[in-house]
Amino acid sequence: MLDDTIDHIANIRDNPVWRPMPGETRARFAQPLPTKPRDLGCVLDDVRAHIFPYATGNLHPLFMGWVHGAGTPIGMVAELVAAGLNMNCGGRDHVGIEVEKQIVRWMSEALGYPASSSGLFVTGSSMANFLAVTIAKTEALGASVRQSGLRNAEQQLVAYTSSEAHICIAQAMQLSGIGSANLRSIAVDALGRMRPDALCAAIDEDRALGLLPFLVVGTAGTVNTGAIDPLADIATVAGREKIWFHVDGAIGALGMLSSSMRELFSGIEQSASVALDFHKWGHVPYDAGFLLVRDSAAQKRAFAQPAAYLQRSDRGLAAGETWPCDLGPDLSRGFRALKTWMTMESLGTERMGNSIAHTCELARYLSDKIACDPRFEIKAPVALNIVCFGIRGADAEFTRNLVLDLHEQGVAVPSWTTVNGELAVRCAIVNHRTSKADIDTFVNILVDYLA
């Protein structure tokens, strides 16, 4: 299976980007509960026949539909080691906890946070953003809200993010019990960035109504177009208003590893917390989401739980004052930190940053090629690695069918989105394997489709 997996990666360009599953494969995974053992060789034959050919496709250099990382062989090795060790990284005194702390220190350094910051691996930025909302809520209302709930709050909490923010921010408001009706959608400028003047006006209006602004979420790379909110300006507003400033950096925060891109994210170092995904631009195998928090005490106030079975000591396996389970809701946690640590140790942040910058260069290259052809039109400025374009004279149905036809032909995987009320083809270039030749191939595919 190791040989098969390596061959799958090595020959990824020779395979379709994606292919639909046949009925036989769907039926294979609709079988009843197996009560008897089965020969492992037969099970592996099923993996070869029914798993390998029908994966998401995000390893392929022409997978550009969504912001998915492409993985590396380093991550394969790390997953093998982590599975073999089978450590629970919820707490106690073992090396898995130290490796996670190492990543916290590294990301604090990379993002300009103090060394005293805390952090936590989670499934992805949707969960990291939810935890940030929970921390901000606890800080605004006091730790007693954990027992008393929101009903006893003297004021209604309200939060703010841009109209281009990811839907998980609204979901976090729902899950936290505050409600997405209390999330204000702030207007954006022509580049898709939150307008600080509109943010200030919304805060003033809510305060006049007797509401309690407690959180503003800036986005470092919007999901639609890759726009970066003016983080420094938002930090100034949040500081003046004394509200928690969180950054959703799921798409763009790792751009801080690139010396040529770091200035784009100016102000992120002033935030109170940042959510990011190592499994996107970092190409760590899924899943490897991460939350970094400036005030470690605030994170602990939001989640730490006293329990007899979680008592600490000053020695032995039960040693340690703060365990990861004090910083989030999970007691059972896998060794996500190992694959991130091995990736960063093996590649180094300079190489990782250069790879990130290269995908942005490819996005500009694609945009330039599209803009030169009168059959196409660019629908949004290219801020990072996302290109949105349309076909002149085409309606929404044609655009959607174009995308789906390319999927089913296995030649490329873009997606579609809505920009300024119009359907657009969306290409998110994340893969470290993607080259200019791949972009040329993609443009030729589009031209052939329209011929």
PDB file of N, CA and C in Angstrom, residues 359-437:
ATOM      1  N   THR A 359       2.164  30.528  -5.966  1.00  0.00           N
ATOM      2  CA  THR A 359       0.773  30.318  -6.365  1.00  0.00           C
ATOM      3  C   THR A 359       0.085  31.652  -6.647  1.00  0.00           C
ATOM      4  N   CYS A 360       0.488  32.690  -5.920  1.00  0.00           N
ATOM      5  CA  CYS A 360      -0.070  34.024  -6.192  1.00  0.00           C
ATOM      6  C   CYS A 360       0.432  34.556  -7.530  1.00  0.00           C
ATOM      7  N   GLU A 361       1.686  34.262  -7.851  1.00  0.00           N
ATOM      8  CA  GLU A 361       2.220  34.648  -9.165  1.00  0.00           C
ATOM      9  C   GLU A 361       1.458  33.936 -10.282  1.00  0.00           C
ATOM     10  N   LEU A 362       1.142  32.658 -10.056  1.00  0.00           N
ATOM     11  CA  LEU A 362       0.392  31.906 -11.059  1.00  0.00           C
ATOM     12  C   LEU A 362      -1.022  32.453 -11.228  1.00  0.00           C
ATOM     13  N   ALA A 363      -1.613  32.917 -10.130  1.00  0.00           N
ATOM     14  CA  ALA A 363      -2.948  33.514 -10.227  1.00  0.00           C
ATOM     15  C   ALA A 363      -2.908  34.776 -11.084  1.00  0.00           C
ATOM     16  N   ARG A 364      -1.888  35.585 -10.903  1.00  0.00           N
ATOM     17  CA  ARG A 364      -1.756  36.801 -11.726  1.00  0.00           C
ATOM     18  C   ARG A 364      -1.493  36.425 -13.181  1.00  0.00           C
ATOM     19  N   TYR A 365      -0.722  35.356 -13.377  1.00  0.00           N
ATOM     20  CA  TYR A 365      -0.444  34.878 -14.733  1.00  0.00           C
ATOM     21  C   TYR A 365      -1.727  34.424 -15.416  1.00  0.00           C
ATOM     22  N   LEU A 366      -2.547  33.666 -14.699  1.00  0.00           N
ATOM     23  CA  LEU A 366      -3.831  33.225 -15.248  1.00  0.00           C
ATOM     24  C   LEU A 366      -4.723  34.422 -15.545  1.00  0.00           C
ATOM     25  N   SER A 367      -4.778  35.358 -14.622  1.00  0.00           N
ATOM     26  CA  SER A 367      -5.607  36.547 -14.817  1.00  0.00           C
ATOM     27  C   SER A 367      -5.182  37.314 -16.062  1.00  0.00           C
ATOM     28  N   ASP A 368      -3.865  37.457 -16.245  1.00  0.00           N
ATOM     29  CA  ASP A 368      -3.362  38.185 -17.415  1.00  0.00           C
ATOM     30  C   ASP A 368      -3.740  37.466 -18.718  1.00  0.00           C
ATOM     31  N   LYS A 369      -3.628  36.140 -18.720  1.00  0.00           N
ATOM     32  CA  LYS A 369      -3.963  35.388 -19.926  1.00  0.00           C
ATOM     33  C   LYS A 369      -5.463  35.486 -20.231  1.00  0.00           C
ATOM     34  N   ILE A 370      -6.276  35.409 -19.190  1.00  0.00           N
ATOM     35  CA  ILE A 370      -7.723  35.517 -19.363  1.00  0.00           C
ATOM     36  C   ILE A 370      -8.091  36.906 -19.886  1.00  0.00           C
ATOM     37  N   ALA A 371      -7.460  37.928 -19.303  1.00  0.00           N
ATOM     38  CA  ALA A 371      -7.789  39.309 -19.669  1.00  0.00           C
ATOM     39  C   ALA A 371      -7.421  39.618 -21.117  1.00  0.00           C
ATOM     40  N   CYS A 372      -6.465  38.889 -21.679  1.00  0.00           N
ATOM     41  CA  CYS A 372      -6.029  39.141 -23.058  1.00  0.00           C
ATOM     42  C   CYS A 372      -6.976  38.544 -24.100  1.00  0.00           C
ATOM     43  N   ASP A 373      -7.880  37.690 -23.650  1.00  0.00           N
ATOM     44  CA  ASP A 373      -8.796  37.033 -24.582  1.00  0.00           C
ATOM     45  C   ASP A 373     -10.156  37.713 -24.490  1.00  0.00           C
ATOM     46  N   PRO A 374     -10.658  38.278 -25.579  1.00  0.00           N
ATOM     47  CA  PRO A 374     -11.926  39.016 -25.516  1.00  0.00           C
ATOM     48  C   PRO A 374     -13.137  38.154 -25.172  1.00  0.00           C
ATOM     49  N   ARG A 375     -12.989  36.838 -25.212  1.00  0.00           N
ATOM     50  CA  ARG A 375     -14.107  35.973 -24.848  1.00  0.00           C
ATOM     51  C   ARG A 375     -14.331  35.899 -23.342  1.00  0.00           C
ATOM     52  N   PHE A 376     -13.351  36.367 -22.581  1.00  0.00           N
ATOM     53  CA  PHE A 376     -13.432  36.288 -21.124  1.00  0.00           C
ATOM     54  C   PHE A 376     -13.402  37.683 -20.506  1.00  0.00           C
ATOM     55  N   GLU A 377     -13.816  37.759 -19.251  1.00  0.00           N
ATOM     56  CA  GLU A 377     -13.700  39.000 -18.494  1.00  0.00           C
ATOM     57  C   GLU A 377     -13.411  38.680 -17.038  1.00  0.00           C
ATOM     58  N   ILE A 378     -12.468  39.429 -16.447  1.00  0.00           N
ATOM     59  CA  ILE A 378     -12.122  39.269 -15.043  1.00  0.00           C
ATOM     60  C   ILE A 378     -13.216  39.903 -14.202  1.00  0.00           C
ATOM     61  N   LYS A 379     -13.694  39.173 -13.197  1.00  0.00           N
ATOM     62  CA  LYS A 379     -14.830  39.627 -12.402  1.00  0.00           C
ATOM     63  C   LYS A 379     -14.421  40.294 -11.088  1.00  0.00           C
ATOM     64  N   ALA A 380     -13.178  40.093 -10.649  1.00  0.00           N
ATOM     65  CA  ALA A 380     -12.738  40.678  -9.380  1.00  0.00           C
ATOM     66  C   ALA A 380     -11.228  40.842  -9.405  1.00  0.00           C
ATOM     67  N   PRO A 381     -10.700  41.851  -8.690  1.00  0.00           N
ATOM     68  CA  PRO A 381      -9.243  42.001  -8.614  1.00  0.00           C
ATOM     69  C   PRO A 381      -8.604  40.769  -7.978  1.00  0.00           C
ATOM     70  N   VAL A 382      -7.407  40.437  -8.437  1.00  0.00           N
ATOM     71  CA  VAL A 382      -6.680  39.279  -7.883  1.00  0.00           C
ATOM     72  C   VAL A 382      -5.826  39.765  -6.719  1.00  0.00           C
ATOM     73  N   ALA A 383      -6.278  39.486  -5.510  1.00  0.00           N
ATOM     74  CA  ALA A 383      -5.567  39.943  -4.317  1.00  0.00           C
ATOM     75  C   ALA A 383      -4.504  38.941  -3.870  1.00  0.00           C
ATOM     76  N   LEU A 384      -4.806  37.660  -3.987  1.00  0.00           N
ATOM     77  CA  LEU A 384      -3.866  36.620  -3.572  1.00  0.00           C
ATOM     78  C   LEU A 384      -3.764  35.558  -4.664  1.00  0.00           C
ATOM     79  N   ASN A 385      -4.426  34.433  -4.447  1.00  0.00           N
ATOM     80  CA  ASN A 385      -4.283  33.283  -5.343  1.00  0.00           C
ATOM     81  C   ASN A 385      -5.596  32.856  -5.983  1.00  0.00           C
ATOM     82  N   ILE A 386      -6.605  33.730  -5.947  1.00  0.00           N
ATOM     83  CA  ILE A 386      -7.927  33.378  -6.460  1.00  0.00           C
ATOM     84  C   ILE A 386      -8.265  34.260  -7.655  1.00  0.00           C
ATOM     85  N   VAL A 387      -8.701  33.618  -8.736  1.00  0.00           N
ATOM     86  CA  VAL A 387      -9.075  34.322  -9.970  1.00  0.00           C
ATOM     87  C   VAL A 387     -10.536  34.024 -10.262  1.00  0.00           C
ATOM     88  N   CYS A 388     -11.340  35.082 -10.411  1.00  0.00           N
ATOM     89  CA  CYS A 388     -12.755  34.937 -10.767  1.00  0.00           C
ATOM     90  C   CYS A 388     -12.973  35.576 -12.135  1.00  0.00           C
ATOM     91  N   PHE A 389     -13.533  34.816 -13.050  1.00  0.00           N
ATOM     92  CA  PHE A 389     -13.744  35.345 -14.393  1.00  0.00           C
ATOM     93  C   PHE A 389     -15.059  34.825 -14.964  1.00  0.00           C
ATOM     94  N   GLY A 390     -15.525  35.502 -15.992  1.00  0.00           N
ATOM     95  CA  GLY A 390     -16.747  35.087 -16.665  1.00  0.00           C
ATOM     96  C   GLY A 390     -16.519  34.943 -18.154  1.00  0.00           C
ATOM     97  N   ILE A 391     -17.503  34.394 -18.825  1.00  0.00           N
ATOM     98  CA  ILE A 391     -17.484  34.266 -20.282  1.00  0.00           C
ATOM     99  C   ILE A 391     -18.453  35.314 -20.831  1.00  0.00           C
ATOM    100  N   ARG A 392     -17.943  36.172 -21.653  1.00  0.00           N
ATOM    101  CA  ARG A 392     -18.771  37.273 -22.167  1.00  0.00           C
ATOM    102  C   ARG A 392     -19.990  36.721 -22.916  1.00  0.00           C
ATOM    103  N   GLY A 393     -21.141  37.267 -22.579  1.00  0.00           N
ATOM    104  CA  GLY A 393     -22.375  36.866 -23.243  1.00  0.00           C
ATOM    105  C   GLY A 393     -22.993  35.597 -22.712  1.00  0.00           C
ATOM    106  N   ALA A 394     -22.302  34.909 -21.778  1.00  0.00           N
ATOM    107  CA  ALA A 394     -22.824  33.639 -21.257  1.00  0.00           C
ATOM    108  C   ALA A 394     -23.732  33.902 -20.065  1.00  0.00           C
ATOM    109  N   ASP A 395     -24.776  33.087 -19.923  1.00  0.00           N
ATOM    110  CA  ASP A 395     -25.644  33.214 -18.760  1.00  0.00           C
ATOM    111  C   ASP A 395     -25.158  32.277 -17.654  1.00  0.00           C
ATOM    112  N   ALA A 396     -25.863  32.316 -16.516  1.00  0.00           N
ATOM    113  CA  ALA A 396     -25.442  31.531 -15.360  1.00  0.00           C
ATOM    114  C   ALA A 396     -25.465  30.032 -15.650  1.00  0.00           C
ATOM    115  N   GLU A 397     -26.450  29.576 -16.404  1.00  0.00           N
ATOM    116  CA  GLU A 397     -26.547  28.146 -16.704  1.00  0.00           C
ATOM    117  C   GLU A 397     -25.360  27.670 -17.532  1.00  0.00           C
ATOM    118  N   PHE A 398     -24.938  28.468 -18.503  1.00  0.00           N
ATOM    119  CA  PHE A 398     -23.788  28.094 -19.322  1.00  0.00           C
ATOM    120  C   PHE A 398     -22.536  28.010 -18.462  1.00  0.00           C
ATOM    121  N   THR A 399     -22.353  29.007 -17.592  1.00  0.00           N
ATOM    122  CA  THR A 399     -21.161  29.030 -16.729  1.00  0.00           C
ATOM    123  C   THR A 399     -21.130  27.816 -15.814  1.00  0.00           C
ATOM    124  N   ARG A 400     -22.253  27.513 -15.217  1.00  0.00           N
ATOM    125  CA  ARG A 400     -22.313  26.362 -14.310  1.00  0.00           C
ATOM    126  C   ARG A 400     -22.053  25.066 -15.070  1.00  0.00           C
ATOM    127  N   ASN A 401     -22.630  24.924 -16.241  1.00  0.00           N
ATOM    128  CA  ASN A 401     -22.418  23.710 -17.035  1.00  0.00           C
ATOM    129  C   ASN A 401     -20.980  23.576 -17.499  1.00  0.00           C
ATOM    130  N   LEU A 402     -20.339  24.699 -17.810  1.00  0.00           N
ATOM    131  CA  LEU A 402     -18.923  24.661 -18.183  1.00  0.00           C
ATOM    132  C   LEU A 402     -18.102  24.037 -17.062  1.00  0.00           C
ATOM    133  N   VAL A 403     -18.318  24.528 -15.856  1.00  0.00           N
ATOM    134  CA  VAL A 403     -17.563  24.020 -14.705  1.00  0.00           C
ATOM    135  C   VAL A 403     -17.823  22.535 -14.498  1.00  0.00           C
ATOM    136  N   LEU A 404     -19.082  22.141 -14.530  1.00  0.00           N
ATOM    137  CA  LEU A 404     -19.425  20.738 -14.282  1.00  0.00           C
ATOM    138  C   LEU A 404     -18.948  19.826 -15.407  1.00  0.00           C
ATOM    139  N   ASP A 405     -18.976  20.311 -16.633  1.00  0.00           N
ATOM    140  CA  ASP A 405     -18.463  19.510 -17.753  1.00  0.00           C
ATOM    141  C   ASP A 405     -16.969  19.254 -17.595  1.00  0.00           C
ATOM    142  N   LEU A 406     -16.225  20.272 -17.181  1.00  0.00           N
ATOM    143  CA  LEU A 406     -14.789  20.079 -16.968  1.00  0.00           C
ATOM    144  C   LEU A 406     -14.542  19.061 -15.868  1.00  0.00           C
ATOM    145  N   HIS A 407     -15.354  19.125 -14.804  1.00  0.00           N
ATOM    146  CA  HIS A 407     -15.236  18.131 -13.731  1.00  0.00           C
ATOM    147  C   HIS A 407     -15.410  16.718 -14.289  1.00  0.00           C
ATOM    148  N   GLU A 408     -16.504  16.529 -14.996  1.00  0.00           N
ATOM    149  CA  GLU A 408     -16.858  15.184 -15.444  1.00  0.00           C
ATOM    150  C   GLU A 408     -15.929  14.661 -16.529  1.00  0.00           C
ATOM    151  N   GLN A 409     -15.328  15.574 -17.290  1.00  0.00           N
ATOM    152  CA  GLN A 409     -14.317  15.166 -18.269  1.00  0.00           C
ATOM    153  C   GLN A 409     -12.985  14.831 -17.598  1.00  0.00           C
ATOM    154  N   GLY A 410     -12.827  15.239 -16.352  1.00  0.00           N
ATOM    155  CA  GLY A 410     -11.609  14.947 -15.599  1.00  0.00           C
ATOM    156  C   GLY A 410     -10.421  15.792 -15.987  1.00  0.00           C
ATOM    157  N   VAL A 411     -10.637  16.880 -16.742  1.00  0.00           N
ATOM    158  CA  VAL A 411      -9.508  17.654 -17.257  1.00  0.00           C
ATOM    159  C   VAL A 411      -9.103  18.794 -16.337  1.00  0.00           C
ATOM    160  N   ALA A 412     -10.033  19.319 -15.548  1.00  0.00           N
ATOM    161  CA  ALA A 412      -9.736  20.411 -14.629  1.00  0.00           C
ATOM    162  C   ALA A 412     -10.888  20.548 -13.650  1.00  0.00           C
ATOM    163  N   VAL A 413     -10.590  21.084 -12.478  1.00  0.00           N
ATOM    164  CA  VAL A 413     -11.641  21.323 -11.478  1.00  0.00           C
ATOM    165  C   VAL A 413     -11.570  22.765 -10.997  1.00  0.00           C
ATOM    166  N   PRO A 414     -12.251  23.681 -11.700  1.00  0.00           N
ATOM    167  CA  PRO A 414     -12.542  24.987 -11.112  1.00  0.00           C
ATOM    168  C   PRO A 414     -13.863  24.874 -10.331  1.00  0.00           C
ATOM    169  N   SER A 415     -14.345  25.987  -9.799  1.00  0.00           N
ATOM    170  CA  SER A 415     -15.675  26.018  -9.190  1.00  0.00           C
ATOM    171  C   SER A 415     -16.374  27.267  -9.700  1.00  0.00           C
ATOM    172  N   TRP A 416     -17.509  27.593  -9.124  1.00  0.00           N
ATOM    173  CA  TRP A 416     -18.147  28.861  -9.462  1.00  0.00           C
ATOM    174  C   TRP A 416     -18.539  29.578  -8.183  1.00  0.00           C
ATOM    175  N   THR A 417     -18.713  30.873  -8.293  1.00  0.00           N
ATOM    176  CA  THR A 417     -19.177  31.679  -7.165  1.00  0.00           C
ATOM    177  C   THR A 417     -19.957  32.853  -7.728  1.00  0.00           C
ATOM    178  N   THR A 418     -20.464  33.681  -6.848  1.00  0.00           N
ATOM    179  CA  THR A 418     -21.194  34.872  -7.264  1.00  0.00           C
ATOM    180  C   THR A 418     -20.399  36.113  -6.882  1.00  0.00           C
ATOM    181  N   VAL A 419     -20.111  36.947  -7.869  1.00  0.00           N
ATOM    182  CA  VAL A 419     -19.380  38.193  -7.649  1.00  0.00           C
ATOM    183  C   VAL A 419     -20.238  39.340  -8.160  1.00  0.00           C
ATOM    184  N   ASN A 420     -20.580  40.247  -7.251  1.00  0.00           N
ATOM    185  CA  ASN A 420     -21.433  41.382  -7.616  1.00  0.00           C
ATOM    186  C   ASN A 420     -22.719  40.937  -8.302  1.00  0.00           C
ATOM    187  N   GLY A 421     -23.282  39.858  -7.792  1.00  0.00           N
ATOM    188  CA  GLY A 421     -24.557  39.374  -8.298  1.00  0.00           C
ATOM    189  C   GLY A 421     -24.490  38.545  -9.555  1.00  0.00           C
ATOM    190  N   GLU A 422     -23.289  38.310 -10.080  1.00  0.00           N
ATOM    191  CA  GLU A 422     -23.142  37.539 -11.313  1.00  0.00           C
ATOM    192  C   GLU A 422     -22.336  36.265 -11.049  1.00  0.00           C
ATOM    193  N   LEU A 423     -22.761  35.180 -11.702  1.00  0.00           N
ATOM    194  CA  LEU A 423     -22.041  33.924 -11.561  1.00  0.00           C
ATOM    195  C   LEU A 423     -20.695  34.018 -12.269  1.00  0.00           C
ATOM    196  N   ALA A 424     -19.643  33.522 -11.607  1.00  0.00           N
ATOM    197  CA  ALA A 424     -18.300  33.576 -12.177  1.00  0.00           C
ATOM    198  C   ALA A 424     -17.594  32.246 -11.956  1.00  0.00           C
ATOM    199  N   VAL A 425     -16.702  31.911 -12.870  1.00  0.00           N
ATOM    200  CA  VAL A 425     -15.811  30.766 -12.672  1.00  0.00           C
ATOM    201  C   VAL A 425     -14.744  31.194 -11.672  1.00  0.00           C
ATOM    202  N   ARG A 426     -14.473  30.330 -10.707  1.00  0.00           N
ATOM    203  CA  ARG A 426     -13.518  30.665  -9.645  1.00  0.00           C
ATOM    204  C   ARG A 426     -12.389  29.639  -9.635  1.00  0.00           C
ATOM    205  N   CYS A 427     -11.158  30.129  -9.718  1.00  0.00           N
ATOM    206  CA  CYS A 427      -9.977  29.268  -9.678  1.00  0.00           C
ATOM    207  C   CYS A 427      -9.124  29.667  -8.483  1.00  0.00           C
ATOM    208  N   ALA A 428      -8.980  28.768  -7.534  1.00  0.00           N
ATOM    209  CA  ALA A 428      -8.119  28.993  -6.371  1.00  0.00           C
ATOM    210  C   ALA A 428      -6.860  28.157  -6.552  1.00  0.00           C
ATOM    211  N   ILE A 429      -5.751  28.822  -6.790  1.00  0.00           N
ATOM    212  CA  ILE A 429      -4.495  28.118  -7.069  1.00  0.00           C
ATOM    213  C   ILE A 429      -3.730  27.961  -5.766  1.00  0.00           C
ATOM    214  N   VAL A 430      -3.739  26.747  -5.241  1.00  0.00           N
ATOM    215  CA  VAL A 430      -3.130  26.449  -3.947  1.00  0.00           C
ATOM    216  C   VAL A 430      -1.990  25.443  -4.087  1.00  0.00           C
ATOM    217  N   ASN A 431      -2.095  24.561  -5.061  1.00  0.00           N
ATOM    218  CA  ASN A 431      -1.232  23.395  -5.187  1.00  0.00           C
ATOM    219  C   ASN A 431       0.216  23.772  -5.484  1.00  0.00           C
ATOM    220  N   HIS A 432       1.130  23.244  -4.698  1.00  0.00           N
ATOM    221  CA  HIS A 432       2.562  23.481  -4.928  1.00  0.00           C
ATOM    222  C   HIS A 432       3.051  22.797  -6.200  1.00  0.00           C
ATOM    223  N   ARG A 433       2.263  21.867  -6.750  1.00  0.00           N
ATOM    224  CA  ARG A 433       2.651  21.180  -7.984  1.00  0.00           C
ATOM    225  C   ARG A 433       2.272  21.970  -9.244  1.00  0.00           C
ATOM    226  N   THR A 434       1.379  22.940  -9.097  1.00  0.00           N
ATOM    227  CA  THR A 434       0.887  23.672 -10.265  1.00  0.00           C
ATOM    228  C   THR A 434       1.978  24.553 -10.853  1.00  0.00           C
ATOM    229  N   SER A 435       2.103  24.557 -12.178  1.00  0.00           N
ATOM    230  CA  SER A 435       3.132  25.333 -12.880  1.00  0.00           C
ATOM    231  C   SER A 435       2.480  26.226 -13.935  1.00  0.00           C
ATOM    232  N   LYS A 436       3.273  27.074 -14.555  1.00  0.00           N
ATOM    233  CA  LYS A 436       2.765  27.899 -15.653  1.00  0.00           C
ATOM    234  C   LYS A 436       2.259  27.026 -16.795  1.00  0.00           C
ATOM    235  N   ALA A 437       2.919  25.910 -17.036  1.00  0.00           N
ATOM    236  CA  ALA A 437       2.471  25.001 -18.086  1.00  0.00           C
ATOM    237  C   ALA A 437       1.071  24.475 -17.786  1.00  0.00           C
TER     238      ALA A 437
END
